[in-house]
mmCIF file of C-alpha atoms in Angstrom:
data_model
loop_
_atom_site.group_PDB
_atom_site.id
_atom_site.type_symbol
_atom_site.label_atom_id
_atom_site.label_comp_id
_atom_site.label_asym_id
_atom_site.label_seq_id
_atom_site.Cartn_x
_atom_site.Cartn_y
_atom_site.Cartn_z
ATOM 1 C CA MET A 585 6.850 18.893 13.268
ATOM 2 C CA THR A 586 6.997 17.268 16.818
ATOM 3 C CA LEU A 587 7.233 13.238 16.472
ATOM 4 C CA TYR A 588 3.927 11.775 19.082
ATOM 5 C CA PRO A 589 5.103 9.258 22.094
ATOM 6 C CA GLN A 590 4.292 6.493 20.196
ATOM 7 C CA SER A 591 5.847 7.504 17.000
ATOM 8 C CA ARG A 592 9.206 8.666 19.258
ATOM 9 C CA THR A 593 9.211 4.907 20.822
ATOM 10 C CA ALA A 594 9.174 3.606 17.366
ATOM 11 C CA VAL A 595 11.568 5.338 16.065
ATOM 12 C CA GLU A 596 14.054 4.333 18.366
ATOM 13 C CA ARG A 597 13.199 0.128 18.049
ATOM 14 C CA ALA A 598 13.903 0.558 14.018
ATOM 15 C CA ALA A 599 16.521 2.741 15.270
ATOM 16 C CA ALA A 600 18.565 0.022 16.787
ATOM 17 C CA GLU A 601 18.170 -2.258 13.480
ATOM 18 C CA PRO A 602 20.270 -2.134 10.777
ATOM 19 C CA PRO A 603 19.059 -0.515 7.495
ATOM 20 C CA VAL A 604 17.983 -2.297 4.160
ATOM 21 C CA SER A 605 20.301 -0.294 2.288
ATOM 22 C CA THR A 606 23.348 -2.341 4.721
ATOM 23 C CA PRO A 607 25.541 -4.156 2.345
ATOM 24 C CA GLY A 608 24.903 -7.608 2.076
ATOM 25 C CA TYR A 609 21.723 -7.002 4.482
ATOM 26 C CA ASP A 610 19.113 -10.015 4.925
ATOM 27 C CA VAL A 611 16.666 -9.876 3.043
ATOM 28 C CA GLU A 612 14.857 -12.628 3.092
ATOM 29 C CA ALA A 613 15.817 -13.395 6.616
ATOM 30 C CA ALA A 614 14.019 -10.174 6.415
ATOM 31 C CA ARG A 615 10.547 -11.655 5.007
ATOM 32 C CA VAL A 616 11.375 -15.105 7.755
ATOM 33 C CA ALA A 617 10.991 -12.356 10.756
ATOM 34 C CA ALA A 618 8.462 -9.756 9.749
ATOM 35 C CA ARG A 619 6.261 -13.467 8.663
ATOM 36 C CA GLU A 620 6.826 -14.476 12.227
ATOM 37 C CA ALA A 621 6.112 -11.335 13.335
ATOM 38 C CA ALA A 622 2.783 -10.542 11.780
ATOM 39 C CA ALA A 623 1.459 -14.373 12.853
ATOM 40 C CA GLY A 624 1.895 -13.032 16.914
ATOM 41 C CA GLN A 625 -0.646 -10.505 16.278
ATOM 42 C CA PRO A 626 -4.145 -10.463 17.361
ATOM 43 C CA ARG A 627 -6.786 -10.308 14.945
ATOM 44 C CA GLU A 628 -10.030 -10.013 14.565
ATOM 45 C CA ASP A 629 -12.632 -13.170 12.781
ATOM 46 C CA VAL A 630 -14.290 -12.917 9.415
ATOM 47 C CA GLU A 631 -16.824 -15.146 8.135
ATOM 48 C CA ARG A 632 -15.249 -16.998 5.736
ATOM 49 C CA VAL A 633 -11.140 -16.524 4.875
ATOM 50 C CA LEU A 634 -10.416 -18.738 1.109
ATOM 51 C CA ASP A 635 -7.126 -18.532 -0.150
ATOM 52 C CA LEU A 636 -7.176 -19.110 -4.221
ATOM 53 C CA ASP A 637 -5.781 -18.798 -7.438
ATOM 54 C CA ALA A 638 -6.548 -15.462 -9.215
ATOM 55 C CA GLY A 639 -5.745 -15.234 -13.331
ATOM 56 C CA GLY A 640 -2.674 -17.546 -11.386
ATOM 57 C CA VAL A 641 -1.929 -14.641 -8.565
ATOM 58 C CA PRO A 642 -2.169 -16.493 -5.282
ATOM 59 C CA CYS A 643 -4.148 -13.760 -3.257
ATOM 60 C CA ARG A 644 -6.556 -14.476 -0.413
ATOM 61 C CA LEU A 645 -10.224 -12.896 -0.014
ATOM 62 C CA TYR A 646 -11.955 -12.571 3.318
ATOM 63 C CA LEU A 647 -15.864 -12.092 3.455
ATOM 64 C CA PRO A 648 -17.677 -10.349 6.016
ATOM 65 C CA ALA A 649 -20.458 -11.766 7.475
ATOM 66 C CA GLY A 650 -23.376 -9.529 5.728
ATOM 67 C CA ALA A 651 -20.709 -8.199 3.263
ATOM 68 C CA ALA A 652 -22.130 -5.547 0.829
ATOM 69 C CA PRO A 653 -21.665 -5.840 -3.124
ATOM 70 C CA GLY A 654 -18.784 -5.121 -3.759
ATOM 71 C CA VAL A 655 -14.846 -6.139 -2.950
ATOM 72 C CA VAL A 656 -11.493 -4.112 -1.972
ATOM 73 C CA VAL A 657 -8.688 -5.614 -4.160
ATOM 74 C CA HIS A 658 -5.875 -4.645 -1.653
ATOM 75 C CA ALA A 659 -1.596 -4.743 -1.899
ATOM 76 C CA HIS A 660 0.625 -4.848 0.836
ATOM 77 C CA GLY A 661 3.458 -2.391 1.667
ATOM 78 C CA GLY A 662 6.646 -3.466 2.157
ATOM 79 C CA GLY A 663 8.915 -1.357 -0.448
ATOM 80 C CA PHE A 664 7.943 -4.114 -3.082
ATOM 81 C CA VAL A 665 10.577 -6.448 -1.018
ATOM 82 C CA PHE A 666 8.279 -7.182 1.832
ATOM 83 C CA ASN A 667 5.787 -8.508 3.486
ATOM 84 C CA ASP A 668 3.036 -10.859 1.725
ATOM 85 C CA VAL A 669 -0.685 -11.609 2.576
ATOM 86 C CA ALA A 670 0.206 -12.971 6.253
ATOM 87 C CA VAL A 671 2.003 -10.283 7.344
ATOM 88 C CA HIS A 672 -1.184 -8.091 6.548
ATOM 89 C CA ASP A 673 -3.665 -10.845 7.147
ATOM 90 C CA ALA A 674 -4.415 -8.968 9.911
ATOM 91 C CA SER A 675 -5.564 -5.911 8.559
ATOM 92 C CA CYS A 676 -6.775 -7.300 6.261
ATOM 93 C CA ARG A 677 -9.404 -8.704 8.259
ATOM 94 C CA ARG A 678 -10.011 -4.507 9.853
ATOM 95 C CA LEU A 679 -10.398 -3.692 6.314
ATOM 96 C CA ALA A 680 -12.913 -6.081 5.730
ATOM 97 C CA ASN A 681 -14.973 -5.477 8.663
ATOM 98 C CA ARG A 682 -14.589 -2.031 8.445
ATOM 99 C CA THR A 683 -15.358 -1.535 4.934
ATOM 100 C CA GLY A 684 -18.063 -4.660 5.290
ATOM 101 C CA THR A 685 -17.493 -5.509 2.058
ATOM 102 C CA ALA A 686 -15.263 -8.778 0.075
ATOM 103 C CA VAL A 687 -11.144 -7.305 0.689
ATOM 104 C CA LEU A 688 -9.338 -9.188 -1.883
ATOM 105 C CA SER A 689 -5.692 -9.208 -0.699
ATOM 106 C CA VAL A 690 -2.411 -9.407 -3.446
ATOM 107 C CA ASP A 691 0.354 -11.351 -2.991
ATOM 108 C CA TYR A 692 1.867 -9.832 -5.771
ATOM 109 C CA ARG A 693 6.460 -11.253 -6.679
ATOM 110 C CA LEU A 694 8.327 -8.868 -5.568
ATOM 111 C CA ALA A 695 12.123 -7.392 -6.388
ATOM 112 C CA PRO A 696 14.379 -8.100 -6.095
ATOM 113 C CA GLU A 697 14.175 -11.742 -8.015
ATOM 114 C CA HIS A 698 10.844 -10.761 -9.688
ATOM 115 C CA PRO A 699 11.763 -6.499 -10.657
ATOM 116 C CA PHE A 700 9.453 -3.762 -12.197
ATOM 117 C CA PRO A 701 6.857 -4.516 -13.991
ATOM 118 C CA ALA A 702 6.781 -8.235 -12.550
ATOM 119 C CA ALA A 703 4.258 -7.150 -9.692
ATOM 120 C CA VAL A 704 1.809 -4.777 -12.407
ATOM 121 C CA GLU A 705 1.513 -7.160 -14.534
ATOM 122 C CA ASP A 706 0.172 -9.299 -11.588
ATOM 123 C CA LEU A 707 -2.318 -6.596 -10.766
ATOM 124 C CA ASP A 708 -3.447 -6.414 -14.382
ATOM 125 C CA ALA A 709 -3.619 -9.966 -14.406
ATOM 126 C CA VAL A 710 -6.545 -10.169 -11.067
ATOM 127 C CA VAL A 711 -8.319 -7.226 -12.978
ATOM 128 C CA ALA A 712 -8.657 -9.590 -15.795
ATOM 129 C CA TRP A 713 -9.353 -12.179 -13.113
ATOM 130 C CA LEU A 714 -12.152 -10.344 -11.579
ATOM 131 C CA ASP A 715 -13.602 -9.516 -14.797
ATOM 132 C CA GLU A 716 -14.361 -13.338 -15.848
ATOM 133 C CA HIS A 717 -15.333 -15.322 -12.912
ATOM 134 C CA GLY A 718 -15.143 -12.887 -10.234
ATOM 135 C CA GLU A 719 -19.025 -13.672 -9.719
ATOM 136 C CA GLY A 720 -18.224 -17.380 -9.702
ATOM 137 C CA HIS A 721 -16.460 -16.616 -6.154
ATOM 138 C CA GLY A 722 -19.315 -14.798 -5.771
ATOM 139 C CA LEU A 723 -17.645 -11.118 -5.815
ATOM 140 C CA THR A 724 -20.436 -8.898 -7.265
ATOM 141 C CA GLY A 725 -20.840 -4.868 -7.617
ATOM 142 C CA PRO A 726 -18.629 -2.054 -7.928
ATOM 143 C CA THR A 727 -14.258 -2.914 -7.912
ATOM 144 C CA TYR A 728 -12.799 -0.288 -5.308
ATOM 145 C CA GLY A 729 -8.577 -0.472 -4.433
ATOM 146 C CA HIS A 730 -6.741 -0.149 -1.325
ATOM 147 C CA GLY A 731 -2.785 -0.023 -0.416
ATOM 148 C CA ASP A 732 -0.640 1.735 2.039
ATOM 149 C CA SER A 733 3.490 3.117 0.297
ATOM 150 C CA ALA A 734 4.572 0.511 -2.646
ATOM 151 C CA GLY A 735 1.342 -1.031 -2.648
ATOM 152 C CA ALA A 736 -0.505 2.339 -2.738
ATOM 153 C CA ASN A 737 1.407 2.751 -5.731
ATOM 154 C CA LEU A 738 0.548 -0.840 -7.680
ATOM 155 C CA VAL A 739 -3.500 0.546 -6.465
ATOM 156 C CA LEU A 740 -3.115 3.644 -8.277
ATOM 157 C CA VAL A 741 -1.292 2.076 -11.346
ATOM 158 C CA ALA A 742 -3.805 -0.571 -11.291
ATOM 159 C CA ALA A 743 -7.402 2.070 -11.887
ATOM 160 C CA LEU A 744 -4.481 4.019 -14.493
ATOM 161 C CA ARG A 745 -4.099 1.087 -16.765
ATOM 162 C CA HIS A 746 -7.850 0.426 -16.812
ATOM 163 C CA PRO A 747 -9.799 3.753 -16.501
ATOM 164 C CA ASP A 748 -13.446 3.022 -14.816
ATOM 165 C CA ARG A 749 -13.395 -0.333 -13.326
ATOM 166 C CA PHE A 750 -12.448 0.782 -9.421
ATOM 167 C CA ARG A 751 -14.958 2.283 -8.227
ATOM 168 C CA ALA A 752 -12.692 4.856 -5.488
ATOM 169 C CA LEU A 753 -9.058 4.122 -3.788
ATOM 170 C CA ALA A 754 -8.064 4.752 -1.268
ATOM 171 C CA LEU A 755 -4.462 4.155 -1.080
ATOM 172 C CA VAL A 756 -2.000 5.169 2.163
ATOM 173 C CA TYR A 757 1.149 7.225 2.370
ATOM 174 C CA PRO A 758 2.096 5.385 -1.763
ATOM 175 C CA PHE A 759 5.269 5.118 -2.273
ATOM 176 C CA LEU A 760 5.513 7.565 -6.563
ATOM 177 C CA ASP A 761 8.769 9.090 -7.359
ATOM 178 C CA PRO A 762 11.702 7.369 -7.737
ATOM 179 C CA THR A 763 14.152 10.474 -8.240
ATOM 180 C CA ALA A 764 12.939 11.928 -4.529
ATOM 181 C CA ALA A 765 12.561 14.625 -5.790
ATOM 182 C CA GLY A 766 9.855 16.590 -2.282
ATOM 183 C CA ALA A 767 11.034 18.836 0.153
ATOM 184 C CA SER A 768 10.090 16.196 2.620
ATOM 185 C CA HIS A 769 13.465 13.437 1.808
ATOM 186 C CA HIS A 770 15.526 15.919 3.114
ATOM 187 C CA GLU A 771 13.703 16.797 6.069
ATOM 188 C CA GLU A 772 14.673 15.454 9.333
ATOM 189 C CA VAL A 773 12.334 13.243 8.719
ATOM 190 C CA GLU A 774 12.148 10.397 11.066
ATOM 191 C CA GLY A 775 11.442 6.542 11.124
ATOM 192 C CA PHE A 776 12.178 5.856 7.392
ATOM 193 C CA ASP A 777 16.324 5.754 5.793
ATOM 194 C CA PRO A 778 15.936 8.173 2.635
ATOM 195 C CA ARG A 779 19.372 5.750 1.892
ATOM 196 C CA ASP A 780 17.036 3.240 2.129
ATOM 197 C CA VAL A 781 14.508 4.750 0.042
ATOM 198 C CA ALA A 782 17.111 4.754 -2.781
ATOM 199 C CA TRP A 783 17.672 0.790 -1.750
ATOM 200 C CA TYR A 784 13.476 0.726 -2.421
ATOM 201 C CA TRP A 785 14.076 1.411 -5.595
ATOM 202 C CA GLU A 786 16.894 0.117 -6.483
ATOM 203 C CA GLN A 787 15.182 -3.750 -6.291
ATOM 204 C CA TYR A 788 12.230 -2.776 -7.757
ATOM 205 C CA THR A 789 13.585 -0.682 -10.643
ATOM 206 C CA GLY A 790 16.801 -3.646 -11.116
ATOM 207 C CA GLY A 791 19.239 -1.356 -11.685
ATOM 208 C CA ASP A 792 18.249 0.583 -14.215
ATOM 209 C CA ALA A 793 17.411 4.242 -14.360
ATOM 210 C CA ARG A 794 15.570 3.916 -16.965
ATOM 211 C CA HIS A 795 12.635 2.832 -15.300
ATOM 212 C CA HIS A 796 11.805 5.900 -13.369
ATOM 213 C CA ALA A 797 10.495 7.824 -16.586
ATOM 214 C CA ASP A 798 7.570 4.910 -16.972
ATOM 215 C CA PRO A 799 4.373 6.636 -15.730
ATOM 216 C CA ASP A 800 3.659 2.667 -14.688
ATOM 217 C CA LEU A 801 6.598 2.796 -11.629
ATOM 218 C CA ALA A 802 5.674 6.633 -11.349
ATOM 219 C CA PRO A 803 2.550 6.831 -11.900
ATOM 220 C CA LEU A 804 2.679 11.288 -10.698
ATOM 221 C CA LEU A 805 3.997 11.026 -14.409
ATOM 222 C CA SER A 806 1.121 9.957 -15.684
ATOM 223 C CA ASP A 807 -0.765 12.077 -18.654
ATOM 224 C CA ARG A 808 -4.413 9.975 -17.586
ATOM 225 C CA LEU A 809 -4.525 11.633 -14.163
ATOM 226 C CA GLY A 810 -7.807 12.541 -14.596
ATOM 227 C CA THR A 811 -8.859 9.248 -15.888
ATOM 228 C CA LEU A 812 -9.112 8.063 -11.481
ATOM 229 C CA PRO A 813 -11.893 8.131 -9.212
ATOM 230 C CA PRO A 814 -13.031 9.485 -6.512
ATOM 231 C CA THR A 815 -9.969 9.550 -4.520
ATOM 232 C CA PHE A 816 -8.670 9.545 0.180
ATOM 233 C CA VAL A 817 -4.859 9.489 0.249
ATOM 234 C CA MET A 818 -3.084 9.937 3.171
ATOM 235 C CA THR A 819 0.609 10.738 4.731
ATOM 236 C CA SER A 820 1.980 10.835 7.232
ATOM 237 C CA GLU A 821 4.230 13.852 9.142
ATOM 238 C CA HIS A 822 7.878 12.776 9.850
ATOM 239 C CA ASP A 823 8.167 10.684 6.818
ATOM 240 C CA PRO A 824 10.199 11.518 3.925
ATOM 241 C CA LEU A 825 6.818 10.051 0.771
ATOM 242 C CA ARG A 826 4.901 12.431 2.588
ATOM 243 C CA ASP A 827 4.781 15.327 -0.467
ATOM 244 C CA GLU A 828 4.807 13.406 -3.201
ATOM 245 C CA GLY A 829 1.155 12.372 -1.384
ATOM 246 C CA GLU A 830 1.016 15.557 -1.540
ATOM 247 C CA LEU A 831 1.562 16.184 -4.893
ATOM 248 C CA LEU A 832 -0.594 13.323 -5.687
ATOM 249 C CA ALA A 833 -3.563 14.320 -3.890
ATOM 250 C CA ALA A 834 -3.132 18.352 -5.877
ATOM 251 C CA ARG A 835 -2.791 16.949 -9.108
ATOM 252 C CA LEU A 836 -5.849 14.966 -9.035
ATOM 253 C CA ALA A 837 -8.064 18.304 -7.762
ATOM 254 C CA GLU A 838 -6.160 19.842 -10.558
ATOM 255 C CA ALA A 839 -7.338 17.387 -13.409
ATOM 256 C CA GLY A 840 -10.818 17.359 -11.015
ATOM 257 C CA VAL A 841 -10.988 13.951 -9.510
ATOM 258 C CA GLU A 842 -12.231 14.168 -6.359
ATOM 259 C CA VAL A 843 -9.785 13.723 -4.356
ATOM 260 C CA LEU A 844 -9.932 13.297 -0.290
ATOM 261 C CA GLY A 845 -5.472 14.785 1.341
ATOM 262 C CA VAL A 846 -4.874 14.332 4.785
ATOM 263 C CA ARG A 847 -1.900 14.125 6.803
ATOM 264 C CA TYR A 848 -1.587 12.524 10.365
ATOM 265 C CA LEU A 849 0.244 14.802 12.486
ATOM 266 C CA GLY A 850 2.638 13.523 14.534
ATOM 267 C CA GLN A 851 3.405 9.626 12.727
ATOM 268 C CA VAL A 852 5.691 7.886 10.636
ATOM 269 C CA HIS A 853 5.704 5.670 8.477
ATOM 270 C CA GLY A 854 4.539 2.078 8.361
ATOM 271 C CA PHE A 855 1.949 2.628 11.187
ATOM 272 C CA TRP A 856 -0.824 1.656 9.479
ATOM 273 C CA ARG A 857 -0.644 -1.948 10.684
ATOM 274 C CA HIS A 858 -0.386 -1.419 13.945
ATOM 275 C CA PRO A 859 -3.277 -0.116 16.114
ATOM 276 C CA ASP A 860 -1.434 -1.890 18.868
ATOM 277 C CA ALA A 861 1.055 0.727 18.803
ATOM 278 C CA PHE A 862 -0.753 3.473 17.010
ATOM 279 C CA PRO A 863 -3.965 4.487 18.210
ATOM 280 C CA ALA A 864 -3.819 6.808 15.102
ATOM 281 C CA ALA A 865 -3.897 3.107 12.996
ATOM 282 C CA GLU A 866 -7.914 2.658 14.000
ATOM 283 C CA PRO A 867 -9.603 6.006 12.719
ATOM 284 C CA LEU A 868 -7.646 6.294 10.086
ATOM 285 C CA LEU A 869 -8.902 2.673 8.895
ATOM 286 C CA ARG A 870 -11.559 3.650 9.914
ATOM 287 C CA GLN A 871 -11.772 7.027 7.887
ATOM 288 C CA ALA A 872 -10.654 5.083 4.790
ATOM 289 C CA ALA A 873 -13.520 2.186 4.992
ATOM 290 C CA ALA A 874 -15.979 4.956 4.948
ATOM 291 C CA PHE A 875 -14.597 6.021 1.866
ATOM 292 C CA LEU A 876 -14.963 3.312 0.426
ATOM 293 C CA ARG A 877 -17.902 2.799 1.044
ATOM 294 C CA ASP A 878 -19.360 6.705 1.094
ATOM 295 C CA HIS A 879 -19.257 5.832 -2.455
#
């Protein structure tokens, strides 16, 4: 396996930063730094952007010019601990413009302050709000799901908890297995230390390993995978999460779900939000958007 040059640069930069698993790591300072970095990103114009309350959950709605019917529910990544709608603002603008559809970015509660199942319940509340009030905000037509990493976990769980509610899903390097059973967790992967993977799950579960058997946290264990709509699953070659995402795609295929599984060669975890640094980011976004549009 070969890291592409842009990935190699990102890994070198990440190596200069303390890992999240470092004792005493300052979570709040890292959150502030992520928001400050995101504020400096270039962002595309969208016809309308609106912050709203969706059943008690803060969300940001993006409406592109000439939007087609429907809405993409987006859940951000960040290991259930980091990021928010502000950090993902530029990405959601791009997603709305590429899909030509409204995007509803969900500002779900974060761990460790709000451990599992708080984020799951927030996605439930947003789905219920769309059912009751979506039409009043012009959100008619089908609902799609999009998420990266931990956000892909939450979107997948929402679709499992609400069968037939979503028309299609796009999952970007999904974070699925708290037991880290895949061989990719034990390879010489770059840019996402397996110790950090374990730390994120520790924050999300509140340190209670009994949650590892709950399909609302570990959706690979669900007996309802066959109820899912058409699903796009993307993995990165140099990512500890690679094998669990590809296992999901295989299980969906066996369950009779229409699934497209794609591995992006030379890439590391986290690249999709950074088209300025990773040439593969824009093609990935267009591929995920096309999959959603096709359904």
